[in-house]
Amino acid sequence: MTAGKQTFWTTDRIMQLIIGITLTVLLVLLLRYLSNVLLPFFVACFIAYLLQPLVEWNQRIFKLKGRGIASLLTLLEAAVALGVVLAFTLPSMLREVGMLGKILHEVSTGKIAPPHYIVSFVHLINNYVDPEYICHHLNGQDLNTLLSKGPSIVEASVGLLMDVLGWLLTLIYILFILIDYPRIANGFKLIVPYKFRPRALVVLNDVRVSMNHYFRGQGCVALCAMVFYCIGFSIVGLPLAIPMGILVGVLYMIPYFQYVTLIPVAAISLIYSLGGGVDFLPLMGKCLLVYAVSQSICDYVITPHIMRHEMGLNPAIILLSLSVWGSLLGIIGMIIALPATSLIMSYYERYISNPLPVQNSTPNPPDQPTSA
């Protein structure tokens, strides 16, 4: 070996790599094992992240020094907005659900003769959706059989209660995260060991900038998409137009997942067409036109205007990251898929593919710790 040259893969580095991979695998397994418990917390973190600008806006408008009152105001404003949406949409949604249920009932009882190729489909939906069937099924059970299932009913009730309490904790999580958001964000920097902190903070800053740009920009685009789809579905006469438009807008936060709603839209169009008021193919064609027009406006007009530039991830990489992280960690993986993938790619590009010198600066010396 030539003097002056050092081997990159030393025993210490190999051991560090093995230990790092082992800890990563153990962390993934732990997160997967605790996913049901951690899901409300991760959802709360994501919602708090989206509401953070509104908290700062409330602080500026009402000239509040602390974040506690501003956080409460933010949650109150979000609750009022949600209540207004429900007040306007719930009555019409219940009427339209009743109308679709009536059509299914008439088809199943023979009052309406459906095409032969959808008879089994209609019966399947009717059996699992019709409340009369559920009531008849429960009333028809023998009392002794029902009593013999008492422990399982109690266990199921307790499980349901615990799930409800878990999701109620989400509201508490959101409040506390919003109140301590700056301290929590600053605390993540202190997790990184001091000697790795300059390099890590550069990568984390890149991810923070791209995530702020992506998630909040995508939230605005999703809100616009929600409005377009609600208006479009209402114009073409699709039942449950508002709920379906809201669902499309929510799923818009996950790239390409808005197209999953084509399945319920097709099912609603098919059931509505059985009533004889419309034909399935023309109604479904109009709905596809709504998708095409709304998607074109969002992709070619609104997204470039709001987000200015793309996040930097290829669509194939986005789909792959959603699949991989979703498979590893379930819904939690879907939430953190893009930040985690962006972090990995930023690190690879900055320090492996095209290494750049680390800029001096950032962390305070050990004798002057950053204030929490």
mmCIF file of C-alpha atoms in Angstrom, residues 16-252:
data_model
loop_
_atom_site.group_PDB
_atom_site.id
_atom_site.type_symbol
_atom_site.label_atom_id
_atom_site.label_comp_id
_atom_site.label_asym_id
_atom_site.label_seq_id
_atom_site.Cartn_x
_atom_site.Cartn_y
_atom_site.Cartn_z
ATOM 1 C CA GLN A 16 -20.227 1.397 12.573
ATOM 2 C CA LEU A 17 -22.049 0.461 9.359
ATOM 3 C CA ILE A 18 -23.207 -2.874 10.799
ATOM 4 C CA ILE A 19 -24.353 -1.246 14.035
ATOM 5 C CA GLY A 20 -26.148 1.508 12.096
ATOM 6 C CA ILE A 21 -27.979 -0.987 9.866
ATOM 7 C CA THR A 22 -28.912 -3.118 12.886
ATOM 8 C CA LEU A 23 -30.281 -0.121 14.794
ATOM 9 C CA THR A 24 -32.227 1.011 11.724
ATOM 10 C CA VAL A 25 -33.810 -2.428 11.290
ATOM 11 C CA LEU A 26 -34.685 -2.587 14.983
ATOM 12 C CA LEU A 27 -36.194 0.902 14.826
ATOM 13 C CA VAL A 28 -38.338 -0.025 11.816
ATOM 14 C CA LEU A 29 -39.513 -3.213 13.541
ATOM 15 C CA LEU A 30 -40.316 -1.274 16.714
ATOM 16 C CA LEU A 31 -42.274 1.354 14.801
ATOM 17 C CA ARG A 32 -44.164 -1.352 12.958
ATOM 18 C CA TYR A 33 -44.978 -3.140 16.211
ATOM 19 C CA LEU A 34 -46.183 0.090 17.847
ATOM 20 C CA SER A 35 -47.857 1.501 14.721
ATOM 21 C CA ASN A 36 -51.382 1.330 16.169
ATOM 22 C CA VAL A 37 -50.293 3.283 19.241
ATOM 23 C CA LEU A 38 -48.117 5.767 17.369
ATOM 24 C CA LEU A 39 -50.566 6.451 14.534
ATOM 25 C CA PRO A 40 -52.602 9.110 16.426
ATOM 26 C CA PHE A 41 -49.353 10.834 17.418
ATOM 27 C CA PHE A 42 -47.998 10.883 13.862
ATOM 28 C CA VAL A 43 -51.337 12.139 12.529
ATOM 29 C CA ALA A 44 -51.300 14.847 15.208
ATOM 30 C CA CYS A 45 -47.750 15.846 14.222
ATOM 31 C CA PHE A 46 -48.772 16.118 10.578
ATOM 32 C CA ILE A 47 -51.893 18.173 11.363
ATOM 33 C CA ALA A 48 -49.919 20.412 13.741
ATOM 34 C CA TYR A 49 -47.316 20.921 11.019
ATOM 35 C CA LEU A 50 -50.032 22.066 8.609
ATOM 36 C CA LEU A 51 -51.668 24.325 11.234
ATOM 37 C CA GLN A 52 -48.405 25.925 12.362
ATOM 38 C CA PRO A 53 -48.669 28.919 9.929
ATOM 39 C CA LEU A 54 -52.197 29.604 11.204
ATOM 40 C CA VAL A 55 -50.914 29.710 14.795
ATOM 41 C CA GLU A 56 -48.273 32.275 13.811
ATOM 42 C CA TRP A 57 -50.921 34.261 11.929
ATOM 43 C CA ASN A 58 -53.143 34.326 15.037
ATOM 44 C CA GLN A 59 -50.188 35.498 17.097
ATOM 45 C CA ARG A 60 -49.541 38.396 14.730
ATOM 46 C CA ILE A 61 -53.188 39.404 14.280
ATOM 47 C CA PHE A 62 -54.135 39.282 17.970
ATOM 48 C CA LYS A 63 -50.665 40.339 19.192
ATOM 49 C CA LEU A 64 -50.310 37.357 21.508
ATOM 50 C CA LYS A 65 -46.984 36.731 23.231
ATOM 51 C CA GLY A 66 -47.539 33.105 24.157
ATOM 52 C CA ARG A 67 -48.523 30.260 21.849
ATOM 53 C CA GLY A 68 -51.123 28.689 24.148
ATOM 54 C CA ILE A 69 -54.045 31.006 23.353
ATOM 55 C CA ALA A 70 -53.036 31.168 19.678
ATOM 56 C CA SER A 71 -53.032 27.351 19.500
ATOM 57 C CA LEU A 72 -56.476 27.157 21.116
ATOM 58 C CA LEU A 73 -57.770 29.772 18.664
ATOM 59 C CA THR A 74 -56.354 27.751 15.778
ATOM 60 C CA LEU A 75 -58.096 24.561 16.896
ATOM 61 C CA LEU A 76 -61.327 26.511 17.442
ATOM 62 C CA GLU A 77 -61.131 27.997 13.938
ATOM 63 C CA ALA A 78 -60.477 24.563 12.445
ATOM 64 C CA ALA A 79 -63.416 23.093 14.393
ATOM 65 C CA VAL A 80 -65.727 25.912 13.249
ATOM 66 C CA ALA A 81 -64.666 25.426 9.619
ATOM 67 C CA LEU A 82 -65.285 21.677 9.899
ATOM 68 C CA GLY A 83 -68.658 22.283 11.562
ATOM 69 C CA VAL A 84 -69.734 24.665 8.792
ATOM 70 C CA VAL A 85 -68.791 22.107 6.149
ATOM 71 C CA LEU A 86 -70.755 19.377 7.960
ATOM 72 C CA ALA A 87 -73.774 21.654 8.472
ATOM 73 C CA PHE A 88 -73.969 22.332 4.738
ATOM 74 C CA THR A 89 -73.165 18.837 3.482
ATOM 75 C CA LEU A 90 -74.604 16.394 6.018
ATOM 76 C CA PRO A 91 -78.362 16.896 5.308
ATOM 77 C CA SER A 92 -77.980 16.540 1.549
ATOM 78 C CA MET A 93 -75.604 13.618 1.997
ATOM 79 C CA LEU A 94 -78.139 11.783 4.166
ATOM 80 C CA ARG A 95 -80.879 12.399 1.601
ATOM 81 C CA GLU A 96 -78.747 11.097 -1.241
ATOM 82 C CA VAL A 97 -77.631 8.050 0.745
ATOM 83 C CA GLY A 98 -81.303 7.315 1.447
ATOM 84 C CA MET A 99 -82.117 7.701 -2.235
ATOM 85 C CA LEU A 100 -79.360 5.296 -3.278
ATOM 86 C CA GLY A 101 -80.435 2.856 -0.563
ATOM 87 C CA LYS A 102 -84.007 2.986 -1.849
ATOM 88 C CA ILE A 103 -82.822 2.187 -5.375
ATOM 89 C CA LEU A 104 -80.840 -0.793 -4.097
ATOM 90 C CA HIS A 105 -83.841 -2.015 -2.135
ATOM 91 C CA GLU A 106 -86.161 -1.757 -5.149
ATOM 92 C CA VAL A 107 -83.671 -3.602 -7.329
ATOM 93 C CA SER A 108 -83.214 -6.374 -4.767
ATOM 94 C CA THR A 109 -86.996 -6.816 -4.335
ATOM 95 C CA GLY A 110 -87.628 -6.923 -8.082
ATOM 96 C CA LYS A 111 -89.431 -3.602 -8.456
ATOM 97 C CA ILE A 112 -86.651 -2.494 -10.802
ATOM 98 C CA ALA A 113 -85.209 -4.958 -13.292
ATOM 99 C CA PRO A 114 -81.457 -4.369 -13.562
ATOM 100 C CA PRO A 115 -79.229 -5.674 -16.356
ATOM 101 C CA HIS A 116 -78.267 -9.275 -15.736
ATOM 102 C CA TYR A 117 -74.543 -8.540 -15.475
ATOM 103 C CA ILE A 118 -74.914 -6.424 -12.338
ATOM 104 C CA VAL A 119 -77.490 -8.429 -10.397
ATOM 105 C CA SER A 120 -74.898 -10.125 -8.195
ATOM 106 C CA PHE A 121 -73.116 -6.806 -7.638
ATOM 107 C CA VAL A 122 -76.339 -5.137 -6.489
ATOM 108 C CA HIS A 123 -77.213 -7.993 -4.145
ATOM 109 C CA LEU A 124 -73.717 -7.866 -2.646
ATOM 110 C CA ILE A 125 -73.980 -4.136 -1.907
ATOM 111 C CA ASN A 126 -77.524 -4.459 -0.626
ATOM 112 C CA ASN A 127 -76.615 -7.255 1.780
ATOM 113 C CA TYR A 128 -73.760 -5.352 3.365
ATOM 114 C CA VAL A 129 -75.181 -1.813 3.274
ATOM 115 C CA ASP A 130 -78.937 -2.156 3.819
ATOM 116 C CA PRO A 131 -79.742 -1.345 7.487
ATOM 117 C CA GLU A 132 -82.917 -3.456 7.311
ATOM 118 C CA TYR A 133 -80.840 -6.552 6.633
ATOM 119 C CA ILE A 134 -78.569 -5.821 9.600
ATOM 120 C CA CYS A 135 -81.558 -5.260 11.932
ATOM 121 C CA HIS A 136 -83.255 -8.435 10.690
ATOM 122 C CA HIS A 137 -80.044 -10.398 11.162
ATOM 123 C CA LEU A 138 -79.613 -9.193 14.738
ATOM 124 C CA ASN A 139 -83.298 -9.624 15.680
ATOM 125 C CA GLY A 140 -83.321 -13.126 14.294
ATOM 126 C CA GLN A 141 -80.608 -14.422 16.554
ATOM 127 C CA ASP A 142 -81.504 -16.653 19.458
ATOM 128 C CA LEU A 143 -81.172 -14.955 22.858
ATOM 129 C CA ASN A 144 -79.033 -17.744 24.283
ATOM 130 C CA THR A 145 -76.661 -17.493 21.338
ATOM 131 C CA LEU A 146 -76.427 -13.753 21.835
ATOM 132 C CA LEU A 147 -75.775 -14.160 25.564
ATOM 133 C CA SER A 148 -73.147 -16.811 24.901
ATOM 134 C CA LYS A 149 -71.244 -14.206 22.907
ATOM 135 C CA GLY A 150 -71.323 -11.790 25.832
ATOM 136 C CA PRO A 151 -67.564 -11.803 26.594
ATOM 137 C CA SER A 152 -66.665 -11.238 22.940
ATOM 138 C CA ILE A 153 -69.166 -8.366 22.739
ATOM 139 C CA VAL A 154 -67.659 -6.805 25.877
ATOM 140 C CA GLU A 155 -64.146 -7.221 24.506
ATOM 141 C CA ALA A 156 -65.153 -5.668 21.191
ATOM 142 C CA SER A 157 -66.844 -2.771 23.001
ATOM 143 C CA VAL A 158 -63.768 -2.159 25.143
ATOM 144 C CA GLY A 159 -61.579 -2.291 22.044
ATOM 145 C CA LEU A 160 -63.822 0.203 20.256
ATOM 146 C CA LEU A 161 -63.791 2.495 23.302
ATOM 147 C CA MET A 162 -59.995 2.384 23.449
ATOM 148 C CA ASP A 163 -59.781 3.238 19.745
ATOM 149 C CA VAL A 164 -62.095 6.224 20.251
ATOM 150 C CA LEU A 165 -60.058 7.407 23.247
ATOM 151 C CA GLY A 166 -56.885 6.981 21.214
ATOM 152 C CA TRP A 167 -58.195 9.273 18.505
ATOM 153 C CA LEU A 168 -59.446 11.764 21.087
ATOM 154 C CA LEU A 169 -55.873 11.890 22.321
ATOM 155 C CA THR A 170 -54.968 13.153 18.864
ATOM 156 C CA LEU A 171 -56.613 16.488 19.695
ATOM 157 C CA ILE A 172 -54.560 16.731 22.880
ATOM 158 C CA TYR A 173 -51.413 15.837 20.955
ATOM 159 C CA ILE A 174 -52.161 18.534 18.377
ATOM 160 C CA LEU A 175 -52.659 21.196 21.062
ATOM 161 C CA PHE A 176 -49.452 20.411 22.938
ATOM 162 C CA ILE A 177 -47.407 20.061 19.746
ATOM 163 C CA LEU A 178 -48.666 23.446 18.494
ATOM 164 C CA ILE A 179 -47.840 25.105 21.822
ATOM 165 C CA ASP A 180 -44.277 23.715 21.937
ATOM 166 C CA TYR A 181 -43.669 23.565 18.178
ATOM 167 C CA PRO A 182 -40.536 25.817 18.093
ATOM 168 C CA ARG A 183 -39.026 23.993 21.081
ATOM 169 C CA ILE A 184 -39.726 20.576 19.550
ATOM 170 C CA ALA A 185 -38.277 21.629 16.181
ATOM 171 C CA ASN A 186 -35.154 22.976 17.884
ATOM 172 C CA GLY A 187 -34.881 19.871 20.039
ATOM 173 C CA PHE A 188 -34.503 17.599 17.010
ATOM 174 C CA LYS A 189 -31.176 19.277 16.273
ATOM 175 C CA LEU A 190 -29.815 18.247 19.666
ATOM 176 C CA ILE A 191 -30.529 14.564 18.975
ATOM 177 C CA VAL A 192 -27.691 14.459 16.420
ATOM 178 C CA PRO A 193 -24.244 13.853 17.981
ATOM 179 C CA TYR A 194 -22.199 17.036 18.117
ATOM 180 C CA LYS A 195 -19.439 15.999 15.705
ATOM 181 C CA PHE A 196 -21.994 15.041 13.037
ATOM 182 C CA ARG A 197 -24.221 18.045 13.659
ATOM 183 C CA PRO A 198 -22.829 20.439 10.972
ATOM 184 C CA ARG A 199 -23.310 17.881 8.199
ATOM 185 C CA ALA A 200 -26.667 16.668 9.522
ATOM 186 C CA LEU A 201 -28.062 20.175 9.947
ATOM 187 C CA VAL A 202 -27.258 21.032 6.330
ATOM 188 C CA VAL A 203 -29.212 17.993 5.143
ATOM 189 C CA LEU A 204 -32.066 18.612 7.590
ATOM 190 C CA ASN A 205 -32.274 22.239 6.468
ATOM 191 C CA ASP A 206 -32.600 21.097 2.848
ATOM 192 C CA VAL A 207 -35.387 18.710 3.825
ATOM 193 C CA ARG A 208 -37.126 21.345 5.966
ATOM 194 C CA VAL A 209 -37.177 23.838 3.104
ATOM 195 C CA SER A 210 -38.423 21.285 0.571
ATOM 196 C CA MET A 211 -41.026 19.854 2.977
ATOM 197 C CA ASN A 212 -42.344 23.306 3.907
ATOM 198 C CA HIS A 213 -42.638 24.076 0.233
ATOM 199 C CA TYR A 214 -44.205 20.744 -0.659
ATOM 200 C CA PHE A 215 -46.688 19.994 2.123
ATOM 201 C CA ARG A 216 -48.094 23.486 2.567
ATOM 202 C CA GLY A 217 -48.106 24.121 -1.158
ATOM 203 C CA GLN A 218 -49.715 20.741 -1.781
ATOM 204 C CA GLY A 219 -52.277 21.577 0.899
ATOM 205 C CA CYS A 220 -53.303 24.711 -1.004
ATOM 206 C CA VAL A 221 -53.475 22.744 -4.257
ATOM 207 C CA ALA A 222 -55.563 20.036 -2.544
ATOM 208 C CA LEU A 223 -57.975 22.689 -1.240
ATOM 209 C CA CYS A 224 -58.396 24.111 -4.748
ATOM 210 C CA ALA A 225 -58.865 20.599 -6.150
ATOM 211 C CA MET A 226 -61.509 19.919 -3.510
ATOM 212 C CA VAL A 227 -63.478 22.984 -4.615
ATOM 213 C CA PHE A 228 -63.187 22.089 -8.321
ATOM 214 C CA TYR A 229 -64.280 18.493 -7.823
ATOM 215 C CA CYS A 230 -67.204 19.455 -5.573
ATOM 216 C CA ILE A 231 -68.425 21.962 -8.172
ATOM 217 C CA GLY A 232 -67.811 19.578 -11.081
ATOM 218 C CA PHE A 233 -69.565 16.597 -9.502
ATOM 219 C CA SER A 234 -72.498 18.843 -8.548
ATOM 220 C CA ILE A 235 -72.812 20.173 -12.106
ATOM 221 C CA VAL A 236 -72.878 16.696 -13.692
ATOM 222 C CA GLY A 237 -75.490 15.548 -11.149
ATOM 223 C CA LEU A 238 -73.486 12.888 -9.304
ATOM 224 C CA PRO A 239 -75.102 11.888 -5.973
ATOM 225 C CA LEU A 240 -72.905 12.563 -2.924
ATOM 226 C CA ALA A 241 -71.024 15.156 -4.985
ATOM 227 C CA ILE A 242 -69.768 17.164 -2.002
ATOM 228 C CA PRO A 243 -68.478 14.186 0.053
ATOM 229 C CA MET A 244 -66.771 12.728 -3.015
ATOM 230 C CA GLY A 245 -65.176 16.099 -3.823
ATOM 231 C CA ILE A 246 -63.912 16.399 -0.248
ATOM 232 C CA LEU A 247 -62.547 12.854 -0.406
ATOM 233 C CA VAL A 248 -60.679 13.637 -3.630
ATOM 234 C CA GLY A 249 -59.199 16.760 -2.015
ATOM 235 C CA VAL A 250 -58.038 14.854 1.078
ATOM 236 C CA LEU A 251 -56.448 12.080 -0.982
ATOM 237 C CA TYR A 252 -54.775 14.757 -3.123
#
